[in-house]
């Protein structure tokens, strides 16, 4: 049965006396990190697995329930990680949390240039074709050169933790999520499934060479047919 109120379908309610309905303050507690440092990835898809809609962006498939959780997870995060492809396509701008852009090419997305130190960090590698330009655009402390031909994502996580970031949130995209999973860097996947079918050709939550990563379902929330899963890796 579909409901208008958010409720817990699987997992513990925040207050034992509750009927599973999620109150306003409860959502935050439902997304508490069990320990720190903790790295979670948040993505939205349709029931047929598309992570983009007609516009080629996630905004075309997201809804108000997904946006509520998206904003909450940002609020809970010390730092936001994003693949350069997503930063470019979704037009990422500086936010109230530092943004780490992961890029093999070393290209700093246009809209993330010229900001104060510490707000945009680029994680790239020694052979990145645009490394020299990145060095010109970013202060040395905001450029992480990790690995020779590819970004060492484990080292990236370590370096971010050393900077004091305890709650790390990655907002995709599919190639970055696949690589983070492959390198064992992810603790949690927060996957919103919206009750829509779009067909067509769209990327899925992960993209790239095959991987096989088992997940454990921690919590499943529902509101108006939208399912919000918290999966632990
Ligand atoms: N529904 C959702 O929740 C959601 C979330 C995010 C994105 N999206 C959608 O996904 C699409 C983009 O997909 P995508 O797979 O191309 O996104 P992506 O993973 O963010 O971007 C791929 C690019 O990011 C960089 N990158 C990714 N993994 C890397 C790694 N391990 N090491 C170094 N650089 C790495 C590379 O940038 P360089 O080219 O600079 O080397 C690569 O070309 C967009 O349409 C976006 O709207 C949807």
PDB file of N, CA, C and O in Angstrom, residues 140-192:
ATOM      1  N   UNK A 140      47.910  25.085  -4.208  1.00  0.00           N
ATOM      2  CA  UNK A 140      48.511  23.744  -4.078  1.00  0.00           C
ATOM      3  C   UNK A 140      47.740  22.839  -3.113  1.00  0.00           C
ATOM      4  O   UNK A 140      47.599  21.641  -3.368  1.00  0.00           O
ATOM      5  N   UNK A 141      47.192  23.404  -2.053  1.00  0.00           N
ATOM      6  CA  UNK A 141      46.473  22.595  -1.064  1.00  0.00           C
ATOM      7  C   UNK A 141      45.166  22.024  -1.591  1.00  0.00           C
ATOM      8  O   UNK A 141      44.601  21.108  -0.993  1.00  0.00           O
ATOM      9  N   UNK A 142      44.683  22.564  -2.689  1.00  0.00           N
ATOM     10  CA  UNK A 142      43.395  22.098  -3.225  1.00  0.00           C
ATOM     11  C   UNK A 142      43.572  21.186  -4.432  1.00  0.00           C
ATOM     12  O   UNK A 142      42.616  20.905  -5.165  1.00  0.00           O
ATOM     13  N   UNK A 143      44.802  20.755  -4.658  1.00  0.00           N
ATOM     14  CA  UNK A 143      45.073  19.839  -5.769  1.00  0.00           C
ATOM     15  C   UNK A 143      45.678  18.556  -5.198  1.00  0.00           C
ATOM     16  O   UNK A 143      46.761  18.582  -4.617  1.00  0.00           O
ATOM     17  N   UNK A 144      44.952  17.464  -5.328  1.00  0.00           N
ATOM     18  CA  UNK A 144      45.457  16.177  -4.844  1.00  0.00           C
ATOM     19  C   UNK A 144      45.892  15.360  -6.052  1.00  0.00           C
ATOM     20  O   UNK A 144      45.056  14.997  -6.888  1.00  0.00           O
ATOM     21  N   UNK A 145      47.179  15.124  -6.179  1.00  0.00           N
ATOM     22  CA  UNK A 145      47.688  14.316  -7.300  1.00  0.00           C
ATOM     23  C   UNK A 145      48.007  12.937  -6.738  1.00  0.00           C
ATOM     24  O   UNK A 145      48.976  12.751  -6.009  1.00  0.00           O
ATOM     25  N   UNK A 146      47.150  11.990  -7.088  1.00  0.00           N
ATOM     26  CA  UNK A 146      47.180  10.680  -6.428  1.00  0.00           C
ATOM     27  C   UNK A 146      47.229   9.585  -7.480  1.00  0.00           C
ATOM     28  O   UNK A 146      46.236   9.341  -8.165  1.00  0.00           O
ATOM     29  N   UNK A 147      48.370   8.962  -7.639  1.00  0.00           N
ATOM     30  CA  UNK A 147      48.501   7.901  -8.644  1.00  0.00           C
ATOM     31  C   UNK A 147      49.116   8.452  -9.916  1.00  0.00           C
ATOM     32  O   UNK A 147      49.091   9.666 -10.149  1.00  0.00           O
ATOM     33  N   UNK A 148      49.652   7.553 -10.752  1.00  0.00           N
ATOM     34  CA  UNK A 148      50.337   8.032 -11.958  1.00  0.00           C
ATOM     35  C   UNK A 148      49.376   8.205 -13.135  1.00  0.00           C
ATOM     36  O   UNK A 148      49.196   9.306 -13.639  1.00  0.00           O
ATOM     37  N   UNK A 149      48.705   7.091 -13.555  1.00  0.00           N
ATOM     38  CA  UNK A 149      47.823   7.198 -14.722  1.00  0.00           C
ATOM     39  C   UNK A 149      46.353   7.189 -14.353  1.00  0.00           C
ATOM     40  O   UNK A 149      45.488   7.411 -15.189  1.00  0.00           O
ATOM     41  N   UNK A 150      46.060   6.841 -13.109  1.00  0.00           N
ATOM     42  CA  UNK A 150      44.669   6.857 -12.656  1.00  0.00           C
ATOM     43  C   UNK A 150      44.648   7.391 -11.233  1.00  0.00           C
ATOM     44  O   UNK A 150      45.666   7.339 -10.533  1.00  0.00           O
ATOM     45  N   UNK A 151      43.490   7.890 -10.819  1.00  0.00           N
ATOM     46  CA  UNK A 151      43.393   8.439  -9.468  1.00  0.00           C
ATOM     47  C   UNK A 151      43.289   7.277  -8.483  1.00  0.00           C
ATOM     48  O   UNK A 151      42.432   6.396  -8.645  1.00  0.00           O
ATOM     49  N   UNK A 152      44.171   7.283  -7.502  1.00  0.00           N
ATOM     50  CA  UNK A 152      44.134   6.259  -6.451  1.00  0.00           C
ATOM     51  C   UNK A 152      43.035   6.671  -5.461  1.00  0.00           C
ATOM     52  O   UNK A 152      43.221   7.570  -4.640  1.00  0.00           O
ATOM     53  N   UNK A 153      41.903   6.003  -5.560  1.00  0.00           N
ATOM     54  CA  UNK A 153      40.723   6.448  -4.795  1.00  0.00           C
ATOM     55  C   UNK A 153      40.844   6.117  -3.302  1.00  0.00           C
ATOM     56  O   UNK A 153      40.309   6.834  -2.462  1.00  0.00           O
ATOM     57  N   UNK A 154      41.568   5.068  -2.985  1.00  0.00           N
ATOM     58  CA  UNK A 154      41.819   4.764  -1.563  1.00  0.00           C
ATOM     59  C   UNK A 154      42.666   5.868  -0.944  1.00  0.00           C
ATOM     60  O   UNK A 154      42.395   6.339   0.157  1.00  0.00           O
ATOM     61  N   UNK A 155      43.720   6.238  -1.681  1.00  0.00           N
ATOM     62  CA  UNK A 155      44.598   7.308  -1.183  1.00  0.00           C
ATOM     63  C   UNK A 155      43.809   8.609  -1.062  1.00  0.00           C
ATOM     64  O   UNK A 155      44.002   9.379  -0.122  1.00  0.00           O
ATOM     65  N   UNK A 156      42.886   8.821  -1.996  1.00  0.00           N
ATOM     66  CA  UNK A 156      42.060  10.046  -1.934  1.00  0.00           C
ATOM     67  C   UNK A 156      41.259  10.070  -0.637  1.00  0.00           C
ATOM     68  O   UNK A 156      41.228  11.065   0.078  1.00  0.00           O
ATOM     69  N   UNK A 157      40.621   8.934  -0.333  1.00  0.00           N
ATOM     70  CA  UNK A 157      39.830   8.889   0.898  1.00  0.00           C
ATOM     71  C   UNK A 157      40.723   9.153   2.121  1.00  0.00           C
ATOM     72  O   UNK A 157      40.351   9.924   3.001  1.00  0.00           O
ATOM     73  N   UNK A 158      41.903   8.514   2.119  1.00  0.00           N
ATOM     74  CA  UNK A 158      42.833   8.711   3.253  1.00  0.00           C
ATOM     75  C   UNK A 158      43.205  10.176   3.406  1.00  0.00           C
ATOM     76  O   UNK A 158      43.180  10.729   4.505  1.00  0.00           O
ATOM     77  N   UNK A 159      43.510  10.814   2.282  1.00  0.00           N
ATOM     78  CA  UNK A 159      43.952  12.223   2.346  1.00  0.00           C
ATOM     79  C   UNK A 159      42.831  13.120   2.846  1.00  0.00           C
ATOM     80  O   UNK A 159      43.062  14.063   3.595  1.00  0.00           O
ATOM     81  N   UNK A 160      41.611  12.806   2.448  1.00  0.00           N
ATOM     82  CA  UNK A 160      40.468  13.632   2.905  1.00  0.00           C
ATOM     83  C   UNK A 160      40.236  13.415   4.394  1.00  0.00           C
ATOM     84  O   UNK A 160      39.946  14.360   5.133  1.00  0.00           O
ATOM     85  N   UNK A 161      40.396  12.184   4.843  1.00  0.00           N
ATOM     86  CA  UNK A 161      40.250  11.912   6.277  1.00  0.00           C
ATOM     87  C   UNK A 161      41.338  12.634   7.067  1.00  0.00           C
ATOM     88  O   UNK A 161      41.078  13.163   8.138  1.00  0.00           O
ATOM     89  N   UNK A 162      42.548  12.663   6.500  1.00  0.00           N
ATOM     90  CA  UNK A 162      43.648  13.352   7.191  1.00  0.00           C
ATOM     91  C   UNK A 162      43.375  14.851   7.323  1.00  0.00           C
ATOM     92  O   UNK A 162      43.866  15.500   8.227  1.00  0.00           O
ATOM     93  N   UNK A 163      42.566  15.367   6.396  1.00  0.00           N
ATOM     94  CA  UNK A 163      42.204  16.792   6.490  1.00  0.00           C
ATOM     95  C   UNK A 163      41.109  17.025   7.523  1.00  0.00           C
ATOM     96  O   UNK A 163      40.657  18.148   7.708  1.00  0.00           O
ATOM     97  N   UNK A 164      40.616  15.954   8.119  1.00  0.00           N
ATOM     98  CA  UNK A 164      39.623  16.100   9.192  1.00  0.00           C
ATOM     99  C   UNK A 164      38.192  15.828   8.760  1.00  0.00           C
ATOM    100  O   UNK A 164      37.266  15.959   9.557  1.00  0.00           O
ATOM    101  N   UNK A 165      37.980  15.427   7.495  1.00  0.00           N
ATOM    102  CA  UNK A 165      36.624  15.126   7.040  1.00  0.00           C
ATOM    103  C   UNK A 165      36.221  13.747   7.566  1.00  0.00           C
ATOM    104  O   UNK A 165      36.894  12.753   7.285  1.00  0.00           O
ATOM    105  N   UNK A 166      35.124  13.691   8.300  1.00  0.00           N
ATOM    106  CA  UNK A 166      34.674  12.424   8.899  1.00  0.00           C
ATOM    107  C   UNK A 166      33.457  11.858   8.160  1.00  0.00           C
ATOM    108  O   UNK A 166      33.247  10.660   8.119  1.00  0.00           O
ATOM    109  N   UNK A 167      32.610  12.745   7.653  1.00  0.00           N
ATOM    110  CA  UNK A 167      31.405  12.314   6.931  1.00  0.00           C
ATOM    111  C   UNK A 167      31.603  12.695   5.467  1.00  0.00           C
ATOM    112  O   UNK A 167      31.515  13.877   5.119  1.00  0.00           O
ATOM    113  N   UNK A 168      31.878  11.680   4.643  1.00  0.00           N
ATOM    114  CA  UNK A 168      32.169  11.945   3.232  1.00  0.00           C
ATOM    115  C   UNK A 168      30.972  11.497   2.400  1.00  0.00           C
ATOM    116  O   UNK A 168      30.508  10.354   2.530  1.00  0.00           O
ATOM    117  N   UNK A 169      30.486  12.395   1.576  1.00  0.00           N
ATOM    118  CA  UNK A 169      29.323  12.090   0.724  1.00  0.00           C
ATOM    119  C   UNK A 169      29.748  12.176  -0.731  1.00  0.00           C
ATOM    120  O   UNK A 169      30.325  13.185  -1.154  1.00  0.00           O
ATOM    121  N   UNK A 170      29.447  11.117  -1.506  1.00  0.00           N
ATOM    122  CA  UNK A 170      29.689  11.178  -2.946  1.00  0.00           C
ATOM    123  C   UNK A 170      28.343  11.233  -3.653  1.00  0.00           C
ATOM    124  O   UNK A 170      27.433  10.472  -3.311  1.00  0.00           O
ATOM    125  N   UNK A 171      28.220  12.124  -4.618  1.00  0.00           N
ATOM    126  CA  UNK A 171      26.956  12.282  -5.348  1.00  0.00           C
ATOM    127  C   UNK A 171      27.046  11.694  -6.766  1.00  0.00           C
ATOM    128  O   UNK A 171      26.330  12.125  -7.656  1.00  0.00           O
ATOM    129  N   UNK A 172      27.898  10.716  -6.943  1.00  0.00           N
ATOM    130  CA  UNK A 172      28.015  10.062  -8.238  1.00  0.00           C
ATOM    131  C   UNK A 172      29.137  10.672  -9.050  1.00  0.00           C
ATOM    132  O   UNK A 172      29.965  11.414  -8.510  1.00  0.00           O
ATOM    133  N   UNK A 173      29.130  10.454 -10.345  1.00  0.00           N
ATOM    134  CA  UNK A 173      28.158   9.671 -11.065  1.00  0.00           C
ATOM    135  C   UNK A 173      28.491   8.202 -11.202  1.00  0.00           C
ATOM    136  O   UNK A 173      29.323   7.661 -10.459  1.00  0.00           O
ATOM    137  N   UNK A 174      27.864   7.555 -12.178  1.00  0.00           N
ATOM    138  CA  UNK A 174      27.952   6.107 -12.342  1.00  0.00           C
ATOM    139  C   UNK A 174      29.365   5.549 -12.512  1.00  0.00           C
ATOM    140  O   UNK A 174      29.676   4.499 -11.953  1.00  0.00           O
ATOM    141  N   UNK A 175      30.235   6.235 -13.261  1.00  0.00           N
ATOM    142  CA  UNK A 175      31.600   5.714 -13.430  1.00  0.00           C
ATOM    143  C   UNK A 175      32.369   5.838 -12.118  1.00  0.00           C
ATOM    144  O   UNK A 175      33.093   4.923 -11.729  1.00  0.00           O
ATOM    145  N   UNK A 176      32.208   6.958 -11.449  1.00  0.00           N
ATOM    146  CA  UNK A 176      32.935   7.130 -10.188  1.00  0.00           C
ATOM    147  C   UNK A 176      32.432   6.139  -9.143  1.00  0.00           C
ATOM    148  O   UNK A 176      33.234   5.516  -8.437  1.00  0.00           O
ATOM    149  N   UNK A 177      31.124   5.941  -9.070  1.00  0.00           N
ATOM    150  CA  UNK A 177      30.598   4.984  -8.090  1.00  0.00           C
ATOM    151  C   UNK A 177      31.157   3.588  -8.359  1.00  0.00           C
ATOM    152  O   UNK A 177      31.603   2.892  -7.446  1.00  0.00           O
ATOM    153  N   UNK A 178      31.172   3.196  -9.608  1.00  0.00           N
ATOM    154  CA  UNK A 178      31.706   1.863  -9.969  1.00  0.00           C
ATOM    155  C   UNK A 178      33.154   1.720  -9.505  1.00  0.00           C
ATOM    156  O   UNK A 178      33.550   0.720  -8.921  1.00  0.00           O
ATOM    157  N   UNK A 179      33.963   2.740  -9.747  1.00  0.00           N
ATOM    158  CA  UNK A 179      35.385   2.665  -9.384  1.00  0.00           C
ATOM    159  C   UNK A 179      35.574   2.708  -7.869  1.00  0.00           C
ATOM    160  O   UNK A 179      36.436   2.010  -7.324  1.00  0.00           O
ATOM    161  N   UNK A 180      34.788   3.506  -7.182  1.00  0.00           N
ATOM    162  CA  UNK A 180      34.881   3.564  -5.714  1.00  0.00           C
ATOM    163  C   UNK A 180      34.539   2.202  -5.108  1.00  0.00           C
ATOM    164  O   UNK A 180      35.184   1.739  -4.176  1.00  0.00           O
ATOM    165  N   UNK A 181      33.511   1.551  -5.687  1.00  0.00           N
ATOM    166  CA  UNK A 181      33.130   0.224  -5.194  1.00  0.00           C
ATOM    167  C   UNK A 181      34.247  -0.780  -5.492  1.00  0.00           C
ATOM    168  O   UNK A 181      34.621  -1.588  -4.650  1.00  0.00           O
ATOM    169  N   UNK A 182      34.786  -0.692  -6.692  1.00  0.00           N
ATOM    170  CA  UNK A 182      35.841  -1.622  -7.114  1.00  0.00           C
ATOM    171  C   UNK A 182      37.059  -1.512  -6.201  1.00  0.00           C
ATOM    172  O   UNK A 182      37.725  -2.506  -5.931  1.00  0.00           O
ATOM    173  N   UNK A 183      37.332  -0.305  -5.723  1.00  0.00           N
ATOM    174  CA  UNK A 183      38.521  -0.108  -4.879  1.00  0.00           C
ATOM    175  C   UNK A 183      38.191  -0.222  -3.390  1.00  0.00           C
ATOM    176  O   UNK A 183      39.030   0.062  -2.535  1.00  0.00           O
ATOM    177  N   UNK A 184      36.959  -0.623  -3.082  1.00  0.00           N
ATOM    178  CA  UNK A 184      36.590  -0.861  -1.681  1.00  0.00           C
ATOM    179  C   UNK A 184      36.537   0.395  -0.840  1.00  0.00           C
ATOM    180  O   UNK A 184      36.848   0.356   0.358  1.00  0.00           O
ATOM    181  N   UNK A 185      36.135   1.497  -1.439  1.00  0.00           N
ATOM    182  CA  UNK A 185      36.185   2.783  -0.733  1.00  0.00           C
ATOM    183  C   UNK A 185      34.823   3.184  -0.152  1.00  0.00           C
ATOM    184  O   UNK A 185      34.726   4.086   0.662  1.00  0.00           O
ATOM    185  N   UNK A 186      33.757   2.473  -0.553  1.00  0.00           N
ATOM    186  CA  UNK A 186      32.397   2.891  -0.177  1.00  0.00           C
ATOM    187  C   UNK A 186      31.908   2.117   1.053  1.00  0.00           C
ATOM    188  O   UNK A 186      32.065   0.904   1.132  1.00  0.00           O
ATOM    189  N   UNK A 187      31.302   2.832   1.997  1.00  0.00           N
ATOM    190  CA  UNK A 187      30.668   2.178   3.155  1.00  0.00           C
ATOM    191  C   UNK A 187      29.170   1.999   2.938  1.00  0.00           C
ATOM    192  O   UNK A 187      28.568   1.071   3.466  1.00  0.00           O
ATOM    193  N   UNK A 188      28.567   2.911   2.213  1.00  0.00           N
ATOM    194  CA  UNK A 188      27.089   2.912   2.138  1.00  0.00           C
ATOM    195  C   UNK A 188      26.629   3.481   0.801  1.00  0.00           C
ATOM    196  O   UNK A 188      27.192   4.456   0.317  1.00  0.00           O
ATOM    197  N   UNK A 189      25.591   2.865   0.243  1.00  0.00           N
ATOM    198  CA  UNK A 189      24.934   3.423  -0.940  1.00  0.00           C
ATOM    199  C   UNK A 189      23.508   3.796  -0.560  1.00  0.00           C
ATOM    200  O   UNK A 189      22.745   2.958  -0.065  1.00  0.00           O
ATOM    201  N   UNK A 190      23.161   5.060  -0.753  1.00  0.00           N
ATOM    202  CA  UNK A 190      21.791   5.506  -0.522  1.00  0.00           C
ATOM    203  C   UNK A 190      21.127   5.621  -1.888  1.00  0.00           C
ATOM    204  O   UNK A 190      21.483   6.487  -2.689  1.00  0.00           O
ATOM    205  N   UNK A 191      20.216   4.695  -2.142  1.00  0.00           N
ATOM    206  CA  UNK A 191      19.631   4.605  -3.476  1.00  0.00           C
ATOM    207  C   UNK A 191      18.139   4.928  -3.407  1.00  0.00           C
ATOM    208  O   UNK A 191      17.372   4.199  -2.786  1.00  0.00           O
ATOM    209  N   UNK A 192      17.766   6.014  -4.041  1.00  0.00           N
ATOM    210  CA  UNK A 192      16.353   6.369  -4.152  1.00  0.00           C
ATOM    211  C   UNK A 192      15.811   5.775  -5.445  1.00  0.00           C
ATOM    212  O   UNK A 192      16.446   5.922  -6.494  1.00  0.00           O
TER     213      UNK A 192
END
